[in-house]
JSON list of C-alpha atoms in Angstrom, two decimals:
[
{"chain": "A", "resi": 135, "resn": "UNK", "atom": "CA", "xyz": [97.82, 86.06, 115.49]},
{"chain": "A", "resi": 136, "resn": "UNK", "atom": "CA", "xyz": [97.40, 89.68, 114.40]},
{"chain": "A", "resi": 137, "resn": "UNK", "atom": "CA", "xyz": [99.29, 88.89, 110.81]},
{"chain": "A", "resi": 138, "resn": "UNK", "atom": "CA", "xyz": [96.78, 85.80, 109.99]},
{"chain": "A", "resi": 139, "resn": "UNK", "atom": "CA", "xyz": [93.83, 87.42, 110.88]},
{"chain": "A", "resi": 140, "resn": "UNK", "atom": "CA", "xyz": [94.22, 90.33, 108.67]},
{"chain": "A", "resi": 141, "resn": "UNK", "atom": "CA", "xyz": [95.89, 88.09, 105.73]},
{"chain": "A", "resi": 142, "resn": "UNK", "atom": "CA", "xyz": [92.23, 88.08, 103.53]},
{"chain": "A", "resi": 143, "resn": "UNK", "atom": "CA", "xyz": [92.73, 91.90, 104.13]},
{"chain": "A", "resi": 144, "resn": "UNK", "atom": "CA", "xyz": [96.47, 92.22, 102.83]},
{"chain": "A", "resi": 145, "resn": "UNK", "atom": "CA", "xyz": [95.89, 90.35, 99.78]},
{"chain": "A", "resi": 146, "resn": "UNK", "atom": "CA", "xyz": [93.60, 93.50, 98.86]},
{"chain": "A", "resi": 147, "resn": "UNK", "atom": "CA", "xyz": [95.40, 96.09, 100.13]},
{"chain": "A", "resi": 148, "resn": "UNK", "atom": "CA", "xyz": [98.38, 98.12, 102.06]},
{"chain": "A", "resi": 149, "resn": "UNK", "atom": "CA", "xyz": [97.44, 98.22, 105.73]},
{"chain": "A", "resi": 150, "resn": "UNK", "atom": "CA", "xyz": [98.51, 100.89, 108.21]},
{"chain": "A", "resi": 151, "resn": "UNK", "atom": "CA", "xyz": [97.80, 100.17, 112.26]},
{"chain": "A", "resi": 152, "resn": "UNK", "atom": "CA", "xyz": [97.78, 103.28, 114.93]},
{"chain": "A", "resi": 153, "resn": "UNK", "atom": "CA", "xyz": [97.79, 102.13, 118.55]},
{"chain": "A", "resi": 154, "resn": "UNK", "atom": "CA", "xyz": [96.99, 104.53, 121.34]},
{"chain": "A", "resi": 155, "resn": "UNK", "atom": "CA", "xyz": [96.65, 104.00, 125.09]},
{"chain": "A", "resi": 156, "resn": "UNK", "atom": "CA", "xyz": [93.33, 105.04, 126.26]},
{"chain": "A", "resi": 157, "resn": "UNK", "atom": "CA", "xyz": [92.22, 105.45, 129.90]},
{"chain": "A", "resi": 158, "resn": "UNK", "atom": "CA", "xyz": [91.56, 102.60, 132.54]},
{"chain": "A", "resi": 159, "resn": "UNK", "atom": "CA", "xyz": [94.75, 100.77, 130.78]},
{"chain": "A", "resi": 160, "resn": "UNK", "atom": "CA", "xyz": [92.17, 100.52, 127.29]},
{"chain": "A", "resi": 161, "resn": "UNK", "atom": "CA", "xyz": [94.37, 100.50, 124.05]},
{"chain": "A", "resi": 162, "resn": "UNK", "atom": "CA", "xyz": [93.04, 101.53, 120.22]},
{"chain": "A", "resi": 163, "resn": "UNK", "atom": "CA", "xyz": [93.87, 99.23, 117.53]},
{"chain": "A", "resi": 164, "resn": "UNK", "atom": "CA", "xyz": [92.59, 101.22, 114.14]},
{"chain": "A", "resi": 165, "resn": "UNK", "atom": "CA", "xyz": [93.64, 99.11, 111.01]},
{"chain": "A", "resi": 166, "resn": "UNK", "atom": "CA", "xyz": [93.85, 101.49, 107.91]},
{"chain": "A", "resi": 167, "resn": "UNK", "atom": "CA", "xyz": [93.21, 99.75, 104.35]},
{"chain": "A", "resi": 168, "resn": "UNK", "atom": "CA", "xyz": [94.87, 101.38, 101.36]},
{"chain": "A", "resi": 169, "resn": "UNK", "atom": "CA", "xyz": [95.29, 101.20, 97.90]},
{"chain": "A", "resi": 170, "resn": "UNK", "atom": "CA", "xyz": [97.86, 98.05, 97.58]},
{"chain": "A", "resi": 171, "resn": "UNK", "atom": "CA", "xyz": [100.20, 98.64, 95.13]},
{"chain": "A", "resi": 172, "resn": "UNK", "atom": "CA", "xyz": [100.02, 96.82, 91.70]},
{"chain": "A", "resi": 173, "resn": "UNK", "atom": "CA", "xyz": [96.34, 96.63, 91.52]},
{"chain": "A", "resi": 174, "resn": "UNK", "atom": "CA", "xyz": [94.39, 97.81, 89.03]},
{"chain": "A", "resi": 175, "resn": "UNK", "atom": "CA", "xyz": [91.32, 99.81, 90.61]},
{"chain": "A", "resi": 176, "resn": "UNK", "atom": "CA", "xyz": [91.15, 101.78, 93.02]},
{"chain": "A", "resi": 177, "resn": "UNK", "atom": "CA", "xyz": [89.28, 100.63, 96.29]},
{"chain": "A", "resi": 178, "resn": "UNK", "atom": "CA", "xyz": [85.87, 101.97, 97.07]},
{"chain": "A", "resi": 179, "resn": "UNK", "atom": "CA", "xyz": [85.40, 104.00, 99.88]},
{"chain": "A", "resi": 180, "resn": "UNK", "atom": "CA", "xyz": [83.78, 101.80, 102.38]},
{"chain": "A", "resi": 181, "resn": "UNK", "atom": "CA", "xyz": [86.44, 99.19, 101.76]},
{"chain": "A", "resi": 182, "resn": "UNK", "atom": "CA", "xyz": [89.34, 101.52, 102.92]},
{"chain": "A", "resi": 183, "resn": "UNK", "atom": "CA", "xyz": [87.00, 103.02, 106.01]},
{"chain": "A", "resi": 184, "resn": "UNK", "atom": "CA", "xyz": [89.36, 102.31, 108.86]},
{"chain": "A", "resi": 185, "resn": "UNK", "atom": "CA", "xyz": [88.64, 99.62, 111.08]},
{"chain": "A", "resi": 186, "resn": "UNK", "atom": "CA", "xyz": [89.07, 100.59, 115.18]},
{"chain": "A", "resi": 187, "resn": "UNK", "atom": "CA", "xyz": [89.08, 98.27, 117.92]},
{"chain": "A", "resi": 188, "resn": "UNK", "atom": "CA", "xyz": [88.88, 100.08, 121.51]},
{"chain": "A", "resi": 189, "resn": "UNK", "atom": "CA", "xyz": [89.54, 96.93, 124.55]},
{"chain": "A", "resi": 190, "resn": "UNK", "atom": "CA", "xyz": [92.07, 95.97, 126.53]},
{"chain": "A", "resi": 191, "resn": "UNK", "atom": "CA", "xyz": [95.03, 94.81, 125.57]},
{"chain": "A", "resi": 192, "resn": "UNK", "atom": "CA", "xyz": [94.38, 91.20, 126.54]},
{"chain": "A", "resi": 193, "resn": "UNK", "atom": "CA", "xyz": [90.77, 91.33, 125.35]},
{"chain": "A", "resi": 194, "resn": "UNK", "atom": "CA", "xyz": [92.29, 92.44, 121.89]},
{"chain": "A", "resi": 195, "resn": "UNK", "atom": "CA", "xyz": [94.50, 89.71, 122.10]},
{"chain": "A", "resi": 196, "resn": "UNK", "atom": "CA", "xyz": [91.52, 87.31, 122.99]},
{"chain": "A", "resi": 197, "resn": "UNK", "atom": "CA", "xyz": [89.38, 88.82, 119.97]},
{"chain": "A", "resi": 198, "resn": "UNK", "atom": "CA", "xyz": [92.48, 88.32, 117.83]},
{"chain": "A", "resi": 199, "resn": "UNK", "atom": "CA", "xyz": [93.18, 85.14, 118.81]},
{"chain": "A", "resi": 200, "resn": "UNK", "atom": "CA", "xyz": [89.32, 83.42, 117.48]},
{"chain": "A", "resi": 201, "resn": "UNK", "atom": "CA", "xyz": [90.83, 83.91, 114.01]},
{"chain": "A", "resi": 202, "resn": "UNK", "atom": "CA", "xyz": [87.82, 84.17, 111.28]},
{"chain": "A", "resi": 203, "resn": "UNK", "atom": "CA", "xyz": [85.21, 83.58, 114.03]},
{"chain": "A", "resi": 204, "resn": "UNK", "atom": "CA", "xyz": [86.03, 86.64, 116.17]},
{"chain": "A", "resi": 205, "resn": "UNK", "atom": "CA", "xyz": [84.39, 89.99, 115.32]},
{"chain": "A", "resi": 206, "resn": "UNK", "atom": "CA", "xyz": [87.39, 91.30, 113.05]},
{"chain": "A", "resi": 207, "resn": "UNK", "atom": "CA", "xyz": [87.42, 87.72, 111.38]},
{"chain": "A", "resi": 208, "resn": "UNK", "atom": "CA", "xyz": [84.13, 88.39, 110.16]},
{"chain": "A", "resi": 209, "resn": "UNK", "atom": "CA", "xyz": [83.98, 92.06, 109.62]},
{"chain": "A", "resi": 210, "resn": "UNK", "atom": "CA", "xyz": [87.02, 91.38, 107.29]},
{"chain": "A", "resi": 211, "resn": "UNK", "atom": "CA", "xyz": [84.64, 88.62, 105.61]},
{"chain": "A", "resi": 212, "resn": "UNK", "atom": "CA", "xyz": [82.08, 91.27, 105.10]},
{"chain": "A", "resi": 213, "resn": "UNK", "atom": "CA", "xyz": [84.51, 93.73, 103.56]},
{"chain": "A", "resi": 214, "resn": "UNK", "atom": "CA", "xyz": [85.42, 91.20, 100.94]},
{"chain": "A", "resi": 215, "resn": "UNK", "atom": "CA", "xyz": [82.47, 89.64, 100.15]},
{"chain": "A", "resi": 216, "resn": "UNK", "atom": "CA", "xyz": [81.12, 93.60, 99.32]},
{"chain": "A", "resi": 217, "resn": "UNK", "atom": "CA", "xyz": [83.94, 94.01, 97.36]},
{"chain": "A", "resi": 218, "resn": "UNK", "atom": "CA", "xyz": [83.98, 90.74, 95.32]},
{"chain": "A", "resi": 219, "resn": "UNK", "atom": "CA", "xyz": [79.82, 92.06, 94.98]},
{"chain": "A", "resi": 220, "resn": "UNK", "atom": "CA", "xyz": [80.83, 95.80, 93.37]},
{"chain": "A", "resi": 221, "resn": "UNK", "atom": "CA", "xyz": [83.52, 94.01, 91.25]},
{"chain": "A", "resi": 222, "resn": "UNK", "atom": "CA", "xyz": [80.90, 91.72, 89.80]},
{"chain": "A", "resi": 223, "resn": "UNK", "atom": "CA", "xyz": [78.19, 94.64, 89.72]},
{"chain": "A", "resi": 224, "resn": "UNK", "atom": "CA", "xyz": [81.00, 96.66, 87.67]},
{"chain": "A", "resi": 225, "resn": "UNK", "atom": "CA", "xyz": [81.65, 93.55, 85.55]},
{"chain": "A", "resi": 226, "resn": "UNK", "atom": "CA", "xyz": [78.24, 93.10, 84.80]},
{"chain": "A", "resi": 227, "resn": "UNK", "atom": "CA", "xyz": [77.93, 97.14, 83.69]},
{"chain": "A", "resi": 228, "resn": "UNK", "atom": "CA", "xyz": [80.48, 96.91, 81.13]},
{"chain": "A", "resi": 229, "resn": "UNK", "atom": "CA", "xyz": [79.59, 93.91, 79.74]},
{"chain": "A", "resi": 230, "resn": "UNK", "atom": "CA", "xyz": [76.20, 95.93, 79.34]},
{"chain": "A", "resi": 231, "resn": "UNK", "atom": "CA", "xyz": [77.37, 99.31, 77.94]},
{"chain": "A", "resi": 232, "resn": "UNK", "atom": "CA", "xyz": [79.60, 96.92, 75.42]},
{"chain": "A", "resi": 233, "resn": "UNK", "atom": "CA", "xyz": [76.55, 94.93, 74.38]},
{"chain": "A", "resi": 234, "resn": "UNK", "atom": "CA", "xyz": [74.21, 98.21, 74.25]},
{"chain": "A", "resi": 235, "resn": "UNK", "atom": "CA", "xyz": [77.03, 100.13, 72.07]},
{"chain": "A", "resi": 236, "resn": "UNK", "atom": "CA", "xyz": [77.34, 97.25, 70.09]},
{"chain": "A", "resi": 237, "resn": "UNK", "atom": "CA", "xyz": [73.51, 96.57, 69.24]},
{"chain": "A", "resi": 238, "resn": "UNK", "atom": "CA", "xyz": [73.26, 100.69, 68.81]},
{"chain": "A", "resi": 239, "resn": "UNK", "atom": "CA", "xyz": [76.21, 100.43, 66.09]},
{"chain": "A", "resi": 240, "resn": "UNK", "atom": "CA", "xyz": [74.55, 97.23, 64.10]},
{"chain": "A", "resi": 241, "resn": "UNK", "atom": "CA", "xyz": [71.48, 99.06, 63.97]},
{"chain": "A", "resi": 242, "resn": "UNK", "atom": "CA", "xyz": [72.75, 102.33, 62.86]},
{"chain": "A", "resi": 243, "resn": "UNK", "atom": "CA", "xyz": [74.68, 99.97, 59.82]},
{"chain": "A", "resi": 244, "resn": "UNK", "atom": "CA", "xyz": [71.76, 98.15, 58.78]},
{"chain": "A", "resi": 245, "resn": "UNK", "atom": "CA", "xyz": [68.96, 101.15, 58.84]},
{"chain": "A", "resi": 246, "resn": "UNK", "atom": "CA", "xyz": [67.46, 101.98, 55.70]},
{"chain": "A", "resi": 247, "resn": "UNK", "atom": "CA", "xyz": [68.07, 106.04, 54.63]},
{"chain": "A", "resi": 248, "resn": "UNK", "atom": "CA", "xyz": [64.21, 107.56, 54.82]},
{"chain": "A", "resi": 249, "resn": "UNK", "atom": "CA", "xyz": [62.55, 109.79, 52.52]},
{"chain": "A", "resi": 250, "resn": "UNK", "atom": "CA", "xyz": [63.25, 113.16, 52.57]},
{"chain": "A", "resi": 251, "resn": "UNK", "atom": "CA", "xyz": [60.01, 115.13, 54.05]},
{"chain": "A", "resi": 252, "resn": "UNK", "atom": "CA", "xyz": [58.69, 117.60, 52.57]},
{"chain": "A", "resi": 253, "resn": "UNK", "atom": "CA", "xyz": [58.60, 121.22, 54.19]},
{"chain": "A", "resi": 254, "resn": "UNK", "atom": "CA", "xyz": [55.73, 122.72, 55.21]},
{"chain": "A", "resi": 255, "resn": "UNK", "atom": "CA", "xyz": [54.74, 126.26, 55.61]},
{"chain": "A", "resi": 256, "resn": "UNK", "atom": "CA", "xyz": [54.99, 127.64, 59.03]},
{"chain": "A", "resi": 257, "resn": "UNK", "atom": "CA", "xyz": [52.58, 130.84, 59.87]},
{"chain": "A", "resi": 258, "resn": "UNK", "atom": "CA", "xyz": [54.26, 133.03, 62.01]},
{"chain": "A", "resi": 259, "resn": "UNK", "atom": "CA", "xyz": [52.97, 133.90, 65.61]},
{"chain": "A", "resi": 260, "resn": "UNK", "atom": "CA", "xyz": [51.53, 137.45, 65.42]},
{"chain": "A", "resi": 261, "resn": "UNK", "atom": "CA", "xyz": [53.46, 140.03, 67.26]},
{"chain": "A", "resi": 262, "resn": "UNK", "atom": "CA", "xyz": [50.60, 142.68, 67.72]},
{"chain": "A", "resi": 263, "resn": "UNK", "atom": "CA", "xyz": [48.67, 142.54, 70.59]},
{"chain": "A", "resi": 264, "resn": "UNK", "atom": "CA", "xyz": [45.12, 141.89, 70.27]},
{"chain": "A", "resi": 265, "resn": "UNK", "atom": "CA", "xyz": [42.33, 144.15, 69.47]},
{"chain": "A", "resi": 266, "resn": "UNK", "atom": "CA", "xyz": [40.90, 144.50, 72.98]},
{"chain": "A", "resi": 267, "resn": "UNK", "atom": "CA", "xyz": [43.87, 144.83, 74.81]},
{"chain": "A", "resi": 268, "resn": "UNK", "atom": "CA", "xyz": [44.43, 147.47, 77.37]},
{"chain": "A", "resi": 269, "resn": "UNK", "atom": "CA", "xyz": [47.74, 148.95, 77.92]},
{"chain": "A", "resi": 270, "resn": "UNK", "atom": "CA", "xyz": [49.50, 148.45, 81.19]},
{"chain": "A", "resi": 271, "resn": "UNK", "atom": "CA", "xyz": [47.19, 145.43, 81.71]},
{"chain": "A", "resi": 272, "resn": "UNK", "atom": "CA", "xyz": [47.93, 141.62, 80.74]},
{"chain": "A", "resi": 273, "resn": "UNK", "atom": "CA", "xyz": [45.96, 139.93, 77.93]},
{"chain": "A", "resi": 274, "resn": "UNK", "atom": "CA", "xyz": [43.61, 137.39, 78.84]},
{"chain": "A", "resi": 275, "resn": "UNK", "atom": "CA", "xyz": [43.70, 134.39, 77.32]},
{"chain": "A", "resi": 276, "resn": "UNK", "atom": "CA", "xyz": [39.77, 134.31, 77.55]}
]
């Protein structure tokens, strides 16, 4: 039951499991996500977050068991609807920055060269300090 519950899961990625028995006969099931190899893109971080399960061993098997309606059913669910989400976000982008680029070059092809402007004389700031100035105190500006 483990393997079909976490098929949605391994069609996205390379999973790793750690088991360790707790106290009070508990076990830890934590189910790493990885890159899968072959794919394109690398994962974002919340998808590869680990997932850990902390029960008994029979309530883990119980949990297991209820398939896409038990809580790692639809935390799996979650996990890929987010994804599919940032993979149409990121579609979406590009698709933008393409459009934007090529809007920015058709407009740069089509713009008319402008006159040239003529240059006007620019009076330099005076240097001196003014007439009523006192040395070792600021100017004021009134």
């Amino acid at each position: 039951m483990l393997i079909a519950t976490l098929m949605p899961l391994l069609s996205r990625y390379s999973l790793g499991f750690d088991l360790v028995a707790g106290p009070d006969d508990t076990v830890t099931l934590t189910i790493i996500p990885r890159k899968a190899e072959g794919t394109g893109s690398a994962p974002e971080t919340g998808e590869t977050r680990p997932i850990a399960i902390t029960a008994r061993a029979a309530e883990i098997d119980t949990e297991l068991a209820r398939g896409t309606d038990g809580a790692l059913g639809q935390l799996i669910a979650a996990r890929r609807g987010l994804a599919d989400q940032i993979a149409g976000q990121r579609q979406a982008a590009d698709a933008a920055r393409q459009a934007t680029a090529e809007a920015a070059k058709a407009k740069a092809a089509s713009a008319t060269p402008r006159a040239a402007v003529s240059a006007s004389v620019v009076q330099p700031a005076p240097t001196s300090p003014p007439a009523d100035a006192r040395p070792g105190e600021p100017a004021s500006l009134f």
